mmCIF file of C-alpha atoms in Angstrom:
data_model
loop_
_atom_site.group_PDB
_atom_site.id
_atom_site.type_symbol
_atom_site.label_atom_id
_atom_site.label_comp_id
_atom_site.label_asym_id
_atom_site.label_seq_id
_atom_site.Cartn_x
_atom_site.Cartn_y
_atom_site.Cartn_z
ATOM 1 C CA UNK C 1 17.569 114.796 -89.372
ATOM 2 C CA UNK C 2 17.985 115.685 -92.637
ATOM 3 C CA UNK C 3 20.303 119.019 -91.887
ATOM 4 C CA UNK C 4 23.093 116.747 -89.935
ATOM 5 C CA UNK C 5 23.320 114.119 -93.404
ATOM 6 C CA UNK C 6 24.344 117.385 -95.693
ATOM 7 C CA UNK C 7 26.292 118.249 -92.134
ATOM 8 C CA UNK C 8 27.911 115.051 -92.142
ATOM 9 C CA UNK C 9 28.739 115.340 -96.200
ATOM 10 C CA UNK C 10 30.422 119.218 -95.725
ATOM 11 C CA UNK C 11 32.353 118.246 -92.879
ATOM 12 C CA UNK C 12 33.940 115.418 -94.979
ATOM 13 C CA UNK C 13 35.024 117.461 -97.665
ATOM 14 C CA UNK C 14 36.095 120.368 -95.475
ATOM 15 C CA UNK C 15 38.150 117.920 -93.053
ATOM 16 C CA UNK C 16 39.420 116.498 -96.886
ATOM 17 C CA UNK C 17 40.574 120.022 -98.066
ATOM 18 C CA UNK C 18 41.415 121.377 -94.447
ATOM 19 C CA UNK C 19 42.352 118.753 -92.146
ATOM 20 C CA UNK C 20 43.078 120.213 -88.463
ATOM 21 C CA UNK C 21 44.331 123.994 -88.954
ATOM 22 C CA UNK C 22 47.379 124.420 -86.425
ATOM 23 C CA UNK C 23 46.664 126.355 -83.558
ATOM 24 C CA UNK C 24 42.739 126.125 -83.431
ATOM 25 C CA UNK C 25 41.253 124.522 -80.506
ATOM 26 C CA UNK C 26 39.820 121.377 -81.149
ATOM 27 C CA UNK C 27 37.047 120.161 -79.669
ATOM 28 C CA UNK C 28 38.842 116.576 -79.351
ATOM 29 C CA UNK C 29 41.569 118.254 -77.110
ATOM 30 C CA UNK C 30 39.070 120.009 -75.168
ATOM 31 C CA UNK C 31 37.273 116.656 -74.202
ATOM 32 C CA UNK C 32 41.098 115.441 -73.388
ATOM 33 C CA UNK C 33 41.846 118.347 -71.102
ATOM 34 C CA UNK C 34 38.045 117.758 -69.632
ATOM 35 C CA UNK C 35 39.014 113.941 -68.730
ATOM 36 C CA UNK C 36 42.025 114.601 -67.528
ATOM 37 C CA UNK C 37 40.484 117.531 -64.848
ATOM 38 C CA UNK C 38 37.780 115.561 -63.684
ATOM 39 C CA UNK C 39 40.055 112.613 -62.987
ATOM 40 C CA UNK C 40 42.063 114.647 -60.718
ATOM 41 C CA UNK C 41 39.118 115.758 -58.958
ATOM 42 C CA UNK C 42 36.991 112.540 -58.764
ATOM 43 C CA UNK C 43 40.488 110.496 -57.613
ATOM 44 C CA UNK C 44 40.683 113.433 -54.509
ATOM 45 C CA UNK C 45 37.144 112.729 -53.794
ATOM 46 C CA UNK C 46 36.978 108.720 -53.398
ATOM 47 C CA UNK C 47 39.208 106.084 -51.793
ATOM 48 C CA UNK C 48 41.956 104.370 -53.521
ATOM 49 C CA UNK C 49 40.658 100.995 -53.434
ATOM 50 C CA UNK C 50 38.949 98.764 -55.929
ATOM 51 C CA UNK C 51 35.575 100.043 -55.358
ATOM 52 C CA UNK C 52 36.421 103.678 -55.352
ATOM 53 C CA UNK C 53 38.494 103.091 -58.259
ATOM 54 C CA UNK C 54 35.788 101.291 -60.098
ATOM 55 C CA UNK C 55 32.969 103.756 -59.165
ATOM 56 C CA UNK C 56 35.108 107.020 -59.959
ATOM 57 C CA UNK C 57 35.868 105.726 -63.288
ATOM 58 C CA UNK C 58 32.171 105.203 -63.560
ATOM 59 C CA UNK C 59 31.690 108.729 -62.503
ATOM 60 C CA UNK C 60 34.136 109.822 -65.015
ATOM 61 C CA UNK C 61 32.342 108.311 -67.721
ATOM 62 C CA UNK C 62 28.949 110.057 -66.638
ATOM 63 C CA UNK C 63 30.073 113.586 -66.334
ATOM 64 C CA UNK C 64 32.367 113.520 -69.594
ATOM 65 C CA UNK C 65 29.503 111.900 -71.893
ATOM 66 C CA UNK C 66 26.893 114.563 -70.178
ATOM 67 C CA UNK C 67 29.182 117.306 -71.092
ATOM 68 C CA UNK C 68 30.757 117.197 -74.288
ATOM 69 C CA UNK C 69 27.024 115.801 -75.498
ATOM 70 C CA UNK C 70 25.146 117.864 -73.837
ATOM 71 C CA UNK C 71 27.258 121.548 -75.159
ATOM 72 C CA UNK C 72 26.952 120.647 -78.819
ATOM 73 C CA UNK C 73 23.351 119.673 -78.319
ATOM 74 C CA UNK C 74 23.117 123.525 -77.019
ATOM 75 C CA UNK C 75 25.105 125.160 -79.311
ATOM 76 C CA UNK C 76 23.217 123.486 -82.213
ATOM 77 C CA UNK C 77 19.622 124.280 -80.302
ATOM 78 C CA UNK C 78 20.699 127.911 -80.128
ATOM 79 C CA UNK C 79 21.742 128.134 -83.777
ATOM 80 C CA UNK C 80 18.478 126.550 -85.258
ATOM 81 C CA UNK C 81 16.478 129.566 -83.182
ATOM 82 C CA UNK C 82 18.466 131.632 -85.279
ATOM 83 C CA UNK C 83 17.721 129.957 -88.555
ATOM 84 C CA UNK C 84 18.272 126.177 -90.177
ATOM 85 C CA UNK C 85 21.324 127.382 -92.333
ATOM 86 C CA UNK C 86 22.622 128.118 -89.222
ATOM 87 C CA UNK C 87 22.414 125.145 -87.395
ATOM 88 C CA UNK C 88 23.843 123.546 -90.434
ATOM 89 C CA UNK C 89 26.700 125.374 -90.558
ATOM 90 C CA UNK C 90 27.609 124.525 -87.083
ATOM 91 C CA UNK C 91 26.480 121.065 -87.747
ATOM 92 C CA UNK C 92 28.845 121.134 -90.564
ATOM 93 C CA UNK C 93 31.986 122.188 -88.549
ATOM 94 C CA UNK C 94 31.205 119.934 -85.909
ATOM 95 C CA UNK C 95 31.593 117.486 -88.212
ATOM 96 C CA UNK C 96 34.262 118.202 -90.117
ATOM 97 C CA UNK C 97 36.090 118.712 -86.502
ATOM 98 C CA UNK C 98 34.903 114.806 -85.393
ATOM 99 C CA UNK C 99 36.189 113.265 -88.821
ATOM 100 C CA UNK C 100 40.473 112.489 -88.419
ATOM 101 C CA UNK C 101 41.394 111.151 -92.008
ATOM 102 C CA UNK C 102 43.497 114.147 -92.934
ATOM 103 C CA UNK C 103 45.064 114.428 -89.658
ATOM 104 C CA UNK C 104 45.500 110.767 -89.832
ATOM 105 C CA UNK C 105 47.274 110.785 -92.938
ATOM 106 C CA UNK C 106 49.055 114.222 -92.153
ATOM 107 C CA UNK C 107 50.973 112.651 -88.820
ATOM 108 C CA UNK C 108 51.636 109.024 -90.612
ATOM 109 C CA UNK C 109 53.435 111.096 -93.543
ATOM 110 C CA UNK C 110 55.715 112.936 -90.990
ATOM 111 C CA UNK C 111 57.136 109.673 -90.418
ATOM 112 C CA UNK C 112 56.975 108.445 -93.545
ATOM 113 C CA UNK C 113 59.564 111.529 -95.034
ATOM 114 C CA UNK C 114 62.258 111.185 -92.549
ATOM 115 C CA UNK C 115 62.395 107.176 -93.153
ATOM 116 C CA UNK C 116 62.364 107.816 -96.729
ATOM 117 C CA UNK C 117 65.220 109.707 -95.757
ATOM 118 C CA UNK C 118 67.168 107.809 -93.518
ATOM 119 C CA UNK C 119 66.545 109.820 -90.264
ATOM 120 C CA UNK C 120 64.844 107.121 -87.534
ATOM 121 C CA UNK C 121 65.334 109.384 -84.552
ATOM 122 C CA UNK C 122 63.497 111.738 -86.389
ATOM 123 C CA UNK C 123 60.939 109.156 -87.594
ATOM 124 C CA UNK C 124 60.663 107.523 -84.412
ATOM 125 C CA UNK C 125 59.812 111.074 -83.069
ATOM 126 C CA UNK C 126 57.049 111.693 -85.187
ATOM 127 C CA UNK C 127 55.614 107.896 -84.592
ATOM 128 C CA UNK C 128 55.511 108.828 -81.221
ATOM 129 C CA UNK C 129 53.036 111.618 -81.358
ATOM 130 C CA UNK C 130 50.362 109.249 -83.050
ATOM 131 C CA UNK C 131 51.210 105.981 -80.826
ATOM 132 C CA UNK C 132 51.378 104.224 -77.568
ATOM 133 C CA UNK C 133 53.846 102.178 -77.467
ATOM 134 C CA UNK C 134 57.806 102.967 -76.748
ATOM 135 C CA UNK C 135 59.599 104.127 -80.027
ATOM 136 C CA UNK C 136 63.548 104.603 -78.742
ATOM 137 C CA UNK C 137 63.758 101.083 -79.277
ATOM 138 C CA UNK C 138 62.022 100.802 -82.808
ATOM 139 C CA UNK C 139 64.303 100.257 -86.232
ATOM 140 C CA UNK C 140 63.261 101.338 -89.372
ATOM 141 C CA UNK C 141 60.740 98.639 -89.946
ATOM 142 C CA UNK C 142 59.372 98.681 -86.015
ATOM 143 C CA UNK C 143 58.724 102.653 -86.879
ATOM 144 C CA UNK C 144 56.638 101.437 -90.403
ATOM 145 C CA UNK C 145 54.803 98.843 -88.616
ATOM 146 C CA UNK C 146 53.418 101.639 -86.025
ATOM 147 C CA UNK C 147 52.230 103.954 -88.416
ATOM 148 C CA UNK C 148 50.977 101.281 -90.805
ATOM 149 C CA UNK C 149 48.983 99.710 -87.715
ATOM 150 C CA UNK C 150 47.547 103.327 -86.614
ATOM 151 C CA UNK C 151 46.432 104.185 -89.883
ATOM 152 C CA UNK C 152 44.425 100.727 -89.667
ATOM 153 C CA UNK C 153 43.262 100.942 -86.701
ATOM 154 C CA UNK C 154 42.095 104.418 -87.110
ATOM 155 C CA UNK C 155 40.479 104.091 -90.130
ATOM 156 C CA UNK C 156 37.563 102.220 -87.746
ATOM 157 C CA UNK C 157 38.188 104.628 -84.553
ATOM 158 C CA UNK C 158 38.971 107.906 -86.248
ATOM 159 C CA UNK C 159 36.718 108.024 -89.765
ATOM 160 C CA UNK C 160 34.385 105.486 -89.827
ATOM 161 C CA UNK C 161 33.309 105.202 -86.696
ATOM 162 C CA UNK C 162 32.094 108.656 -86.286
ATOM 163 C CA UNK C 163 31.021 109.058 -89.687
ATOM 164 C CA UNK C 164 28.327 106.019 -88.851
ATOM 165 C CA UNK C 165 27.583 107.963 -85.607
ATOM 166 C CA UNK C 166 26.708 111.288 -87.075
ATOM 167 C CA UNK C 167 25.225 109.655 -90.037
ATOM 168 C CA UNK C 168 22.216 108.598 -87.434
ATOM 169 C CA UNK C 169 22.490 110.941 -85.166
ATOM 170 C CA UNK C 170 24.180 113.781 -86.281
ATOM 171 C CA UNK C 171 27.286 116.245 -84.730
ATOM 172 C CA UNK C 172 25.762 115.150 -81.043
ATOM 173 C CA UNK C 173 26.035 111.415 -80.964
ATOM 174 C CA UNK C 174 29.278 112.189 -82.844
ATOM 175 C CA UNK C 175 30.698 114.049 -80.026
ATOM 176 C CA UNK C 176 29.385 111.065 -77.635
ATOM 177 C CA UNK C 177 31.060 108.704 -79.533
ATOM 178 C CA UNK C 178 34.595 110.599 -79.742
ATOM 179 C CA UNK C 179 33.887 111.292 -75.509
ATOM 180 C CA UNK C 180 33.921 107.297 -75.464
ATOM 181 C CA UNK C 181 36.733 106.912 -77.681
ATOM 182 C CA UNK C 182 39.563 109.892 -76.030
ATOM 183 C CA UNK C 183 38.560 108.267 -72.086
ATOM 184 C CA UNK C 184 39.201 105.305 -73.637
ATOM 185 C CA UNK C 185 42.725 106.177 -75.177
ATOM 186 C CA UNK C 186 43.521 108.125 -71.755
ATOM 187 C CA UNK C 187 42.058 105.781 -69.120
ATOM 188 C CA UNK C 188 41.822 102.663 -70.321
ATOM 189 C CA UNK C 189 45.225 101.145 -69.867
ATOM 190 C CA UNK C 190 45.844 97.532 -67.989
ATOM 191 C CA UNK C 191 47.956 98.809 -65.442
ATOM 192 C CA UNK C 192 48.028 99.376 -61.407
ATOM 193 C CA UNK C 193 46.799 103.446 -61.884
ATOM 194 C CA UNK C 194 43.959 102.030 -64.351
ATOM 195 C CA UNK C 195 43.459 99.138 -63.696
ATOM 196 C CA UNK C 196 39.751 99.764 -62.295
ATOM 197 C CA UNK C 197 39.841 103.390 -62.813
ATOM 198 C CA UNK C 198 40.008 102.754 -66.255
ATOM 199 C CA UNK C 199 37.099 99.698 -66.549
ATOM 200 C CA UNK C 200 34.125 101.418 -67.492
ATOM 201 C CA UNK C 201 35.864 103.664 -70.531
ATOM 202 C CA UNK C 202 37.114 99.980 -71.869
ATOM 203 C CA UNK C 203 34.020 98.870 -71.433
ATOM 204 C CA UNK C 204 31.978 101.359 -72.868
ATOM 205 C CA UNK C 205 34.582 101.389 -75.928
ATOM 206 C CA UNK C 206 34.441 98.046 -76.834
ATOM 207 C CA UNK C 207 30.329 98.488 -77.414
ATOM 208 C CA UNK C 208 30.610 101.317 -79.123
ATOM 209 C CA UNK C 209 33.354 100.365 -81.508
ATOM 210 C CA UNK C 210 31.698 96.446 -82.142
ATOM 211 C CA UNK C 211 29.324 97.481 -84.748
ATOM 212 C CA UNK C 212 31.980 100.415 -86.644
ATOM 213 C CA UNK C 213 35.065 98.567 -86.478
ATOM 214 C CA UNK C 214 33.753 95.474 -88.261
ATOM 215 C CA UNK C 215 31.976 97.972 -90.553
ATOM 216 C CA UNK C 216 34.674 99.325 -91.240
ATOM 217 C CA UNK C 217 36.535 95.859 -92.079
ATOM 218 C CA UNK C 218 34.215 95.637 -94.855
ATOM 219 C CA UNK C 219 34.692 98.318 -96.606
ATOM 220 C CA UNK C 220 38.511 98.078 -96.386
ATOM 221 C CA UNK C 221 37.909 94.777 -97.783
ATOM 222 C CA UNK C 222 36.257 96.091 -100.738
ATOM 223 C CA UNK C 223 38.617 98.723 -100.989
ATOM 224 C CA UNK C 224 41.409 96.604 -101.397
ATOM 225 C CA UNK C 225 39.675 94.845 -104.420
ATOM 226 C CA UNK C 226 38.788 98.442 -105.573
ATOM 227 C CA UNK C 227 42.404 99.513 -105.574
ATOM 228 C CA UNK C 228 43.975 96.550 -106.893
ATOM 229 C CA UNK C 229 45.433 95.642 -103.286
ATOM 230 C CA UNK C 230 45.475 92.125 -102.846
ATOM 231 C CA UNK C 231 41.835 92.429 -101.789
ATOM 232 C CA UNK C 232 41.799 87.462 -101.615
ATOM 233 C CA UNK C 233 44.429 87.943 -98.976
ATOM 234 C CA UNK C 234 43.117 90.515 -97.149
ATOM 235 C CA UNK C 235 39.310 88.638 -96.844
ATOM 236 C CA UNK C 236 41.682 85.625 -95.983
ATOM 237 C CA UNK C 237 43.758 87.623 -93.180
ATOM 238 C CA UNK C 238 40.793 88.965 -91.982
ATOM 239 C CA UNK C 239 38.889 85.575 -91.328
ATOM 240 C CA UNK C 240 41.991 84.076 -89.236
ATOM 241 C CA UNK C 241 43.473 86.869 -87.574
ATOM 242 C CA UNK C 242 40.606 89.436 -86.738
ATOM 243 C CA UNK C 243 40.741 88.185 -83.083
ATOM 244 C CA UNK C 244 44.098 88.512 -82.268
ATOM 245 C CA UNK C 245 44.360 91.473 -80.227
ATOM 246 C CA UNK C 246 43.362 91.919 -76.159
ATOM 247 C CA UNK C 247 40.892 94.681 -78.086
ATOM 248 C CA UNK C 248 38.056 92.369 -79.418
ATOM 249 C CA UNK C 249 37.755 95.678 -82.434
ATOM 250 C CA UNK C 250 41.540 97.129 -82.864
ATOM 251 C CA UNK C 251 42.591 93.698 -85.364
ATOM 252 C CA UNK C 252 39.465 93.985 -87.395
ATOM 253 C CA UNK C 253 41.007 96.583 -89.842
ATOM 254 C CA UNK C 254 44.058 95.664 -89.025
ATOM 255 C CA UNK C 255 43.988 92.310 -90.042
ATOM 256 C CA UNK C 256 42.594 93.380 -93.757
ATOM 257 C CA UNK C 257 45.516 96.180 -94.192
ATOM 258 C CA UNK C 258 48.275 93.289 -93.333
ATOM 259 C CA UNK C 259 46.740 91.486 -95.363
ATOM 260 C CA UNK C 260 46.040 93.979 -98.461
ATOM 261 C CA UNK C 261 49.699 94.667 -98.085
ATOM 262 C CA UNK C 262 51.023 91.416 -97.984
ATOM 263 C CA UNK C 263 52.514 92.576 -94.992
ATOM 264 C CA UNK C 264 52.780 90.961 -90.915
ATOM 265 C CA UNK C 265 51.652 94.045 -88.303
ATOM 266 C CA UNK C 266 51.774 93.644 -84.855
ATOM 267 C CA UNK C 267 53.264 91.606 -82.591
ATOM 268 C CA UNK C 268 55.530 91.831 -79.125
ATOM 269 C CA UNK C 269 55.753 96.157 -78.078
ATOM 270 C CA UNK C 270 57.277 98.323 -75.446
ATOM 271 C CA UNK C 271 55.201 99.850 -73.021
ATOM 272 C CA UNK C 272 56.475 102.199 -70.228
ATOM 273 C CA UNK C 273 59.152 100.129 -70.250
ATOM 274 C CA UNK C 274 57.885 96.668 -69.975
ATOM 275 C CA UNK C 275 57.682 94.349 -73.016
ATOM 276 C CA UNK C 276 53.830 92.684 -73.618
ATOM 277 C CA UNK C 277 53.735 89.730 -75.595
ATOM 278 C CA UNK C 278 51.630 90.247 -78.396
ATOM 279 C CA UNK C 279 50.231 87.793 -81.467
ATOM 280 C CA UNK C 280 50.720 88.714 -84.723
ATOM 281 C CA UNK C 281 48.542 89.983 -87.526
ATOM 282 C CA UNK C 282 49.300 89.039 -91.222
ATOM 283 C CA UNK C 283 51.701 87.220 -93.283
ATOM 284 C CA UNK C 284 55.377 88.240 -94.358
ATOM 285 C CA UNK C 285 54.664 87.872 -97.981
ATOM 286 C CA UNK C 286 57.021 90.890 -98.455
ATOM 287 C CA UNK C 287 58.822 93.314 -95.846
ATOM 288 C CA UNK C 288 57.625 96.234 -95.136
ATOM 289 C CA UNK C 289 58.625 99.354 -96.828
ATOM 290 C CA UNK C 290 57.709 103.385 -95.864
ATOM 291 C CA UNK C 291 55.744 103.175 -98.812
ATOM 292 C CA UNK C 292 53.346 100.822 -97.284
ATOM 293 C CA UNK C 293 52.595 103.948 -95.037
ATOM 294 C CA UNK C 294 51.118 105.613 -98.289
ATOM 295 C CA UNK C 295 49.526 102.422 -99.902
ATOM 296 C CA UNK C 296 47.515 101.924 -95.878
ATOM 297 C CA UNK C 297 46.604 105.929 -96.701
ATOM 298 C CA UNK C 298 45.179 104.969 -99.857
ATOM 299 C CA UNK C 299 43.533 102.185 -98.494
ATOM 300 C CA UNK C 300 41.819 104.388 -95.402
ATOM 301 C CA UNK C 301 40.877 106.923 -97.726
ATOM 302 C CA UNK C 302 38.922 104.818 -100.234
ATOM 303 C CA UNK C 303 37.115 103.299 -97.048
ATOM 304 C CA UNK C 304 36.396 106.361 -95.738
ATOM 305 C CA UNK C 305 34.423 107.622 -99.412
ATOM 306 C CA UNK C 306 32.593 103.984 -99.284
ATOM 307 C CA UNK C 307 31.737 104.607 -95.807
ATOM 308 C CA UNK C 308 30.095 108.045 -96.795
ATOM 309 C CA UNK C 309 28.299 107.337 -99.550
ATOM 310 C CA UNK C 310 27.087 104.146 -97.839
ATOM 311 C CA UNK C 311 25.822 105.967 -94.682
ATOM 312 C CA UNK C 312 24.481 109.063 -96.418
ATOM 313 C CA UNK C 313 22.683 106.558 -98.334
ATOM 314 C CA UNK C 314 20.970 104.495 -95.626
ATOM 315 C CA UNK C 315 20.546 107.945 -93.564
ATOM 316 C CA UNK C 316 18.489 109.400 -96.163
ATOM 317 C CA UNK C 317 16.541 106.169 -96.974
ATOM 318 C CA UNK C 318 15.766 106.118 -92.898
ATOM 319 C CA UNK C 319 14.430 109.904 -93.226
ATOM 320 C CA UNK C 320 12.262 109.119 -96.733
ATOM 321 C CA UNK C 321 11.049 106.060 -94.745
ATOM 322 C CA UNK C 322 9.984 107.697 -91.373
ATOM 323 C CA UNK C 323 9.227 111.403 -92.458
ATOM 324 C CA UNK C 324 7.527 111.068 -95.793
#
């Protein structure tokens, strides 16, 4: 227990200093290109009806979590025969490869420097690598809403969330919580191909994120206050708006950057062509700017440091407590 807490510190700083290298396969990807195999097998193996639909997407769910848990819990197993430092080196780059906040704020700068500039195809290029949602119909302030709102909501699914995982069960229930997550962000969409395929990822997602995301509201709360955001309006945002997303976790965090910004996020998108009806999140104190991009950075990043000295905190207390 105690070699995946100094795991879980390393990888932070290496994933601060490094962030995803460019052409080195990521583990992340690999679970992507594992989902995406096994659903074309298990859809030739059942019938397309509700049922099969349902109980493929349960299979899914299975084999994914029993692979890309059960390999890391290997790979570590084998390096501790060879020696502790070992296993905590691998531990370490496990975790620095599960933690996204460089990456995070590497992709929402690529769209920040061509708005800055004036370029929106450009910018609405580069917001389309990191979101869901159409972009060729997105202005300038469309374009800074979506990477505003995917820093936010990332700062639960991409930092903290596995941070809290691997702070209490190391590089393992790290890699079963980003399993959960990447089904979920491939699967789990409310339309006909999904629409029971796609059930038990949603499912499973919304558990796993309950606890992080409103964690992670928190400490983007006291972040705000830390950084001289408007930290009132954010605890105010947060307490009316938190709920209004389908997600019962994606407008936690959310709801606190609007409000730390003074800014409104969210609202009616394009998806696959079809227009969904969406509420709100925030006030329009202020329009939004491309440098609210950099001020949601700030705020992710200050979370994230809270987060880790909170959980290696607690995570060390646990191990005095149980192992003394």
């Amino acid at each position: 227990m105690k070699y995946f807490v100094f795991a879980l510190g390393i990888g932070f700083v290496l994933d601060a200093l490094f962030g995803d290298p460019p052409g080195i396969p990521h583990p992340v990807r690999l679970i992507g290109s594992l989902i995406a195999f096994l659903e074309r097998k298990i859809r030739g193996w059942l019938p397309k009806t509700k049922r099969g639909e349902t109980a493929g997407g349960v299979l899914l769910v299975l084999l994914v979590l029993v692979l890309s848990t059960g390999i890391p819990f290997l790979i570590l197993w084998l390096a501790g025969l060879l020696h502790p430092y070992v296993r905590l080196a691998a531990e370490s780059v496990m975790c620095y490869q599960l933690i996204a906040a460089k990456s995070l704020k590497t992709e929402s700068m690529r769209v920040y420097a061509p708005l800055e500039k004036g370029d929106l195809e450009r910018a609405r290029k580069a917001v389309g690598r990191i979101v869901g949602r159409d972009t060729d119909r997105l202005d300038g302030e469309g374009v800074t809403k979506a990477a505003v709102e995917t820093v936010a909501e990332n700062t639960s699914d991409g930092v903290i969330a596995p941070m809290l995982f691997m702070a209490f069960g190391g590089a393992v229930l790290g890699f079963f919580y980003k399993a959960v997550n990447t089904m979920d962000s491939m699967v789990a969409y409310k339309n006909e191909t999904y629409q029971y395929f796609g059930r038990a990822a949603a499912w499973l997602d919304d558990i796993c994120n309950y606890i992080p995301a409103r964690i992670s509201a928190f400490l983007m709360i006291l972040s705000a206050f830390i950084l001289r955001m408007d930290g009132k309006n954010a605890w105010r945002i947060f307490w009316r708006d938190r709920h209004n997303h389908a997600s019962p976790n994606s407008a936690q965090t959310e709801s606190v950057c609007a409000g730390a910004l003074d800014v409104q996020l969210a609202g009616d998108a394009w998806y696959f062509g079809v227009l969904h009806k969406k509420q709100t999140i925030g006030d329009a104190r202020k329009q939004i700017v491309p440098k609210d991009i950099i001020r949601a950075n700030r705020l992710m990043y200050m979370t994230a440091v809270l987060g880790l000295v909170i959980f290696m905190g607690l995570s060390f207390l646990l191990y005095w407590v149980v192992f003394r």
